[in-house]
Coordinates of C-alpha atoms and ligand atoms in Angstrom, one line a residue:
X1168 CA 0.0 0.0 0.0
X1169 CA 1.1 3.8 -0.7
X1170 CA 0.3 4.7 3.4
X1171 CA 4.0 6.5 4.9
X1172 CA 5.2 4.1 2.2
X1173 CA 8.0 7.0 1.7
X1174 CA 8.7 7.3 6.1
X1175 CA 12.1 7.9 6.7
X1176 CA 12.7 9.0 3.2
X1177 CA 13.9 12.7 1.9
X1178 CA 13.1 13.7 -1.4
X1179 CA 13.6 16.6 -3.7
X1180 CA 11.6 18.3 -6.0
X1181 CA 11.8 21.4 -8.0
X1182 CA 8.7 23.1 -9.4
X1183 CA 7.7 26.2 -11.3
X1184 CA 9.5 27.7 -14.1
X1185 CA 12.5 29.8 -14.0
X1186 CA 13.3 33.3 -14.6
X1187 CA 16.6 34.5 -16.6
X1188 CA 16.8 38.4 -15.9
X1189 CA 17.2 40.7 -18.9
X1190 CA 17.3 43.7 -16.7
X1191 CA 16.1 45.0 -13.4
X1192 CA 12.5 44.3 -14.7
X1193 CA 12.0 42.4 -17.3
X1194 CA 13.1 38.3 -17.8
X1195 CA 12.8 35.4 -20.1
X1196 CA 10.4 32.7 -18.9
X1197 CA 8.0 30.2 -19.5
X1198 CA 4.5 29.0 -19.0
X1199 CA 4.9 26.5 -16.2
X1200 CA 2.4 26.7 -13.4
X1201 CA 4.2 24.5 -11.0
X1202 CA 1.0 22.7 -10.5
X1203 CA 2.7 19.6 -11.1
X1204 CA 5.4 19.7 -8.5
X1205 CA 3.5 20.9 -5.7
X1206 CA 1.1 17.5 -6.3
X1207 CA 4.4 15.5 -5.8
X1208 CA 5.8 17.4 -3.0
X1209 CA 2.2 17.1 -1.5
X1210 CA 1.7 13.3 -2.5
X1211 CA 5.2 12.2 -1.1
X1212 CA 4.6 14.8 2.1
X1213 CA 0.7 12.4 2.3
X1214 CA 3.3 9.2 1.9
X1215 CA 5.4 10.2 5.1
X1216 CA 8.3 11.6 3.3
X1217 CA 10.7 14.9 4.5
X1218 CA 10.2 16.8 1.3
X1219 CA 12.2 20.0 0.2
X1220 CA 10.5 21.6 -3.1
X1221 CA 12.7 24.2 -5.1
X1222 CA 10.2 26.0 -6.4
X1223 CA 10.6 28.6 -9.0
X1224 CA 8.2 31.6 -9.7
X1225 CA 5.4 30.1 -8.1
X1226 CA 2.0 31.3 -6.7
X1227 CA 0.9 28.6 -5.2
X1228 CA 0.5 28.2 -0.8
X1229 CA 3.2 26.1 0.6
X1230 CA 2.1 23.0 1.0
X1231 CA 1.7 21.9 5.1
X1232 CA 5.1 20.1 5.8
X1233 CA 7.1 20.6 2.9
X1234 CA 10.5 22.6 3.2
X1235 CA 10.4 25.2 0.2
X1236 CA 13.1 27.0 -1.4
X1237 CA 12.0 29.5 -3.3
X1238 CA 14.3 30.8 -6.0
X1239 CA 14.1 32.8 -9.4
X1240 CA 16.6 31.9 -12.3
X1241 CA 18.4 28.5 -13.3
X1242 CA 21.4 29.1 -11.9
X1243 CA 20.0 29.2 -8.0
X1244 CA 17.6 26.3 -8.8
X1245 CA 21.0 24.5 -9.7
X1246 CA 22.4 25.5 -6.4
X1247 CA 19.1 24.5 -3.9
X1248 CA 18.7 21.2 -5.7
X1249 CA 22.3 20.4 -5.4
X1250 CA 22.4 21.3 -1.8
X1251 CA 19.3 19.7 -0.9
X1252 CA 19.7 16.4 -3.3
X1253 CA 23.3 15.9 -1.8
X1254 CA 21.8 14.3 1.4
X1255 CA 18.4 12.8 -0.6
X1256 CA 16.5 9.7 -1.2
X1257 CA 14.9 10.5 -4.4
X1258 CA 14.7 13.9 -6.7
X1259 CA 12.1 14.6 -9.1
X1260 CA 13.2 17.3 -11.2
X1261 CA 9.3 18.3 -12.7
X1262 CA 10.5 22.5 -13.0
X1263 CA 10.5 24.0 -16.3
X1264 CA 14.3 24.9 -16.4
X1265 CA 15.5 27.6 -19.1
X1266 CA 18.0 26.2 -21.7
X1267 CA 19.4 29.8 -22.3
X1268 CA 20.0 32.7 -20.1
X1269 CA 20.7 36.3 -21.6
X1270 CA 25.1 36.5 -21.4
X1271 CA 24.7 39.7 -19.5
X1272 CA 22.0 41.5 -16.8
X1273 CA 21.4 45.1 -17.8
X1274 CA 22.6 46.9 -14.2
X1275 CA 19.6 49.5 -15.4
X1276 CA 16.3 49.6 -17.3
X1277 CA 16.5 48.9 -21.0
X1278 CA 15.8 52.2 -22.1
X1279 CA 13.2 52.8 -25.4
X1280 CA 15.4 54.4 -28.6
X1281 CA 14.4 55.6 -31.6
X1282 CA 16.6 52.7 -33.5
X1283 CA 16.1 48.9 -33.5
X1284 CA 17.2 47.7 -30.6
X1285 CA 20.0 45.4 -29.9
X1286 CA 19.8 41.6 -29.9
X1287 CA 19.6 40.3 -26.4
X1288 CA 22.7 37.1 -26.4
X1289 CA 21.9 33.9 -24.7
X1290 CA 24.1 31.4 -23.3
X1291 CA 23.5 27.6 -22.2
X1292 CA 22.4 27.2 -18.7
X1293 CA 23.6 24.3 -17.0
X1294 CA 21.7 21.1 -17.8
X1295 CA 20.9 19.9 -13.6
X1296 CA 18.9 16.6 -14.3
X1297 CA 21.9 15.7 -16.7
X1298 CA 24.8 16.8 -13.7
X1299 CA 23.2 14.7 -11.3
X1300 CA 23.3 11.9 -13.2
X1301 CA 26.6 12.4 -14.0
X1302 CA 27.9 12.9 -10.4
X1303 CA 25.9 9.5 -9.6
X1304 CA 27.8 7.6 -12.4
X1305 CA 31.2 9.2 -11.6
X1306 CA 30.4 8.3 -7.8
X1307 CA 32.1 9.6 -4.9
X1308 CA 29.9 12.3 -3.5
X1309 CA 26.4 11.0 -2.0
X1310 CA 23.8 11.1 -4.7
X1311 CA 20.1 10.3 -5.0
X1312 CA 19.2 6.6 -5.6
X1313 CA 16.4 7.7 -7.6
X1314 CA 16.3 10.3 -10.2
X1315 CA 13.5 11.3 -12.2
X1316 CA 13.1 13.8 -14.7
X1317 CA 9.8 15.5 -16.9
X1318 CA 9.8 16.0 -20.8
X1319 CA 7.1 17.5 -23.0
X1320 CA 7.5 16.2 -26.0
X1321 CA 4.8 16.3 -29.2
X1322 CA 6.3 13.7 -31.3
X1323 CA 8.0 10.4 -31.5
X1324 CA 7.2 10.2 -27.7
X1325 CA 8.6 7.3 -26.8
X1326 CA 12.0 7.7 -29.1
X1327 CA 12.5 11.1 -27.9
X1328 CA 11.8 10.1 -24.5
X1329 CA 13.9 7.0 -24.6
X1330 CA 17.3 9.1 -26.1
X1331 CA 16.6 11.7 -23.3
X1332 CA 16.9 9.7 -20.9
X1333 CA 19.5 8.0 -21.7
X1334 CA 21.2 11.4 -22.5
X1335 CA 20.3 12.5 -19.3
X1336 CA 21.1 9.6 -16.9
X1337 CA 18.5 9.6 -15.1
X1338 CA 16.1 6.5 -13.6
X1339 CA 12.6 7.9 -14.5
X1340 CA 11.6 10.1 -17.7
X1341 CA 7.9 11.0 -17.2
X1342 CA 6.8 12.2 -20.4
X1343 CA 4.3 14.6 -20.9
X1344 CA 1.8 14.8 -23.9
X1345 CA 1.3 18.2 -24.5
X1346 CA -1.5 19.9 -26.3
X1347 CA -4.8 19.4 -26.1
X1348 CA -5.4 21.5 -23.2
X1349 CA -3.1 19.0 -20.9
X1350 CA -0.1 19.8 -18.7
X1351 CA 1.2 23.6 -18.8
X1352 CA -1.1 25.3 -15.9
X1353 CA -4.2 22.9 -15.8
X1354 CA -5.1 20.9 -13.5
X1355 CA -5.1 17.5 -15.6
X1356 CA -2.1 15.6 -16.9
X1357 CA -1.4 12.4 -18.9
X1358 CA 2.1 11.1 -19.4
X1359 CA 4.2 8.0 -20.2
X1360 CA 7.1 6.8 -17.7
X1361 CA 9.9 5.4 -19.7
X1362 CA 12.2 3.4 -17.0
X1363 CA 16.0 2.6 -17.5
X1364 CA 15.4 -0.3 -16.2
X1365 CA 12.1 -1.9 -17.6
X1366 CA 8.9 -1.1 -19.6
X1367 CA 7.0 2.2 -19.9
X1368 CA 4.1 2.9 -17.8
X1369 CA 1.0 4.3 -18.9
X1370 CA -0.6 7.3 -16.9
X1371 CA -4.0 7.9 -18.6
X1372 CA -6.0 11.5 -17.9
X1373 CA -6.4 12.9 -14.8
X1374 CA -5.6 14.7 -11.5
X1375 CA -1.8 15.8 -11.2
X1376 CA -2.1 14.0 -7.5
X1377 CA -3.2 10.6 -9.1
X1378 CA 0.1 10.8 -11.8
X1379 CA 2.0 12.0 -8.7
X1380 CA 1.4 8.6 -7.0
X1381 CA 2.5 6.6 -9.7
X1382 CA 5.6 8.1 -9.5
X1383 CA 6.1 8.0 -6.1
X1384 CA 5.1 4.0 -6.7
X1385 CA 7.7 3.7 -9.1
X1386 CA 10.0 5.6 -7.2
X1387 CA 9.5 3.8 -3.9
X1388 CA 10.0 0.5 -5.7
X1389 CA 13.2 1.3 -6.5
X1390 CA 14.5 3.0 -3.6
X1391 CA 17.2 0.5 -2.1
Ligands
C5P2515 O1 16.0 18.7 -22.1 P1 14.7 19.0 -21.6 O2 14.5 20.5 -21.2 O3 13.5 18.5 -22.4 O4 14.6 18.2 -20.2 C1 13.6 18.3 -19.3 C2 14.1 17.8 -17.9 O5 15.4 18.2 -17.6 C3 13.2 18.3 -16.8 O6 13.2 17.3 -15.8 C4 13.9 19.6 -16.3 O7 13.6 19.9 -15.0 C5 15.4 19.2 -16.6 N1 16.3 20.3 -16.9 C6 17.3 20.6 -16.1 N2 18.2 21.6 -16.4 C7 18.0 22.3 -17.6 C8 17.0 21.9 -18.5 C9 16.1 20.9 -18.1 O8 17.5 20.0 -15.0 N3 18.8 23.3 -17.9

């Protein structure tokens, strides 16, 4: 049964979507609701686990019992989840993380000119999901047993899904099927879990709590 199933356990997971400043007031970010993450940090909080949710640029209530770590940008998600994860069971990285921040933060406000403006320059931001896994395989430093990560992908599902999570080392790719009025900021979801380590699970339509609990099942089953 799922009852305090996770008691004893600590697990991470980030939420939201980030924020990369372009100036003082204005950023580049995304659509994500963080709807999501809070139902895992409030499902594995239900399941008896110590939870610390990263969450990013959310306006959601805190859910009772759950650590959060509020943060803005990439670069300080990286930071809490690495702190946090170092000393974790489990992390579910389910936040909308930007690929690209601008290269440089305007000290003042863009001003409006009469020309065109200039372009804005992106760098990569760090890829977290992929890091962790990569500190797990290199070993050393203690690491999550479980990782998991989220995908929204449109096509080729389960190829995609399968290359990124091999790309990404991680245990768990939950893949989202977006469109349709599913995932980004309602409160239904529908997803496939591709496994590492054995065949992909099904998670037809509905609440973001019930496909939380299947991932907490799948997690817990593989928790050592
Ligand atoms: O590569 P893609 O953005 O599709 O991967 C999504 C997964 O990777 C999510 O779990 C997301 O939280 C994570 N991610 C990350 N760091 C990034 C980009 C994505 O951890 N810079």
């Amino acid at each position: 049964g799922r009852a305090l199933d996770l008691s004893g356990r600590h697990v991470v997971v980030s939420a939201g979507g980030t924020r990369e400043a372009i100036d003082p007031v204005r950023f580049i970010g995304n659509r994500s609701s963080g709807l999501q993450g809070y139902a895992l940090a409030r499902t594995a909080a239900a399941r008896g686990a110590r939870v610390t949710l990263v969450a990013a640029n959310v306006a959601l209530p805190d859910p009772a019992g759950v650590t959060v770590v509020g943060v803005e940008s990439a670069l300080q998600l990286r930071e809490a989840v690495l702190e946090a994860a170092a000393g974790a069971d489990a992390v579910v990285m389910a936040a909308a993380v930007a690929d690209f921040r601008p290269a440089a933060r305007s000290e003042s406000k863009i001003k409006k000119t009469a020309a065109e403006p200039e372009a804005i320059h992106l760098v990569k931001n760090p890829d977290i999901l992929a890091e962790l896994g990569e500190r797990r395989r290199e070993g050393g430093k203690p690491c999550p047993a479980v990782i998991v990560g989220f995908a929204a992908e449109t096509d080729d599902v389960l190829a995609n899904g399968r290359a990124k999570l091999a790309r990404k080392g991680c245990d768990l790719l939950v893949v989202n099927q977006v469109g349709e009025n599913l995932a980004f900021g309602t409160p239904d979801n529908a997803a496939v879990v591709l496994a590492a380590d054995g065949e992909p699970v099904e998670i037809p339509r509905g609440p973001k709590e019930e496909l939380a609990d299947v991932v907490w099942d799948l997690v817990a089953a593989r928790l050592p």
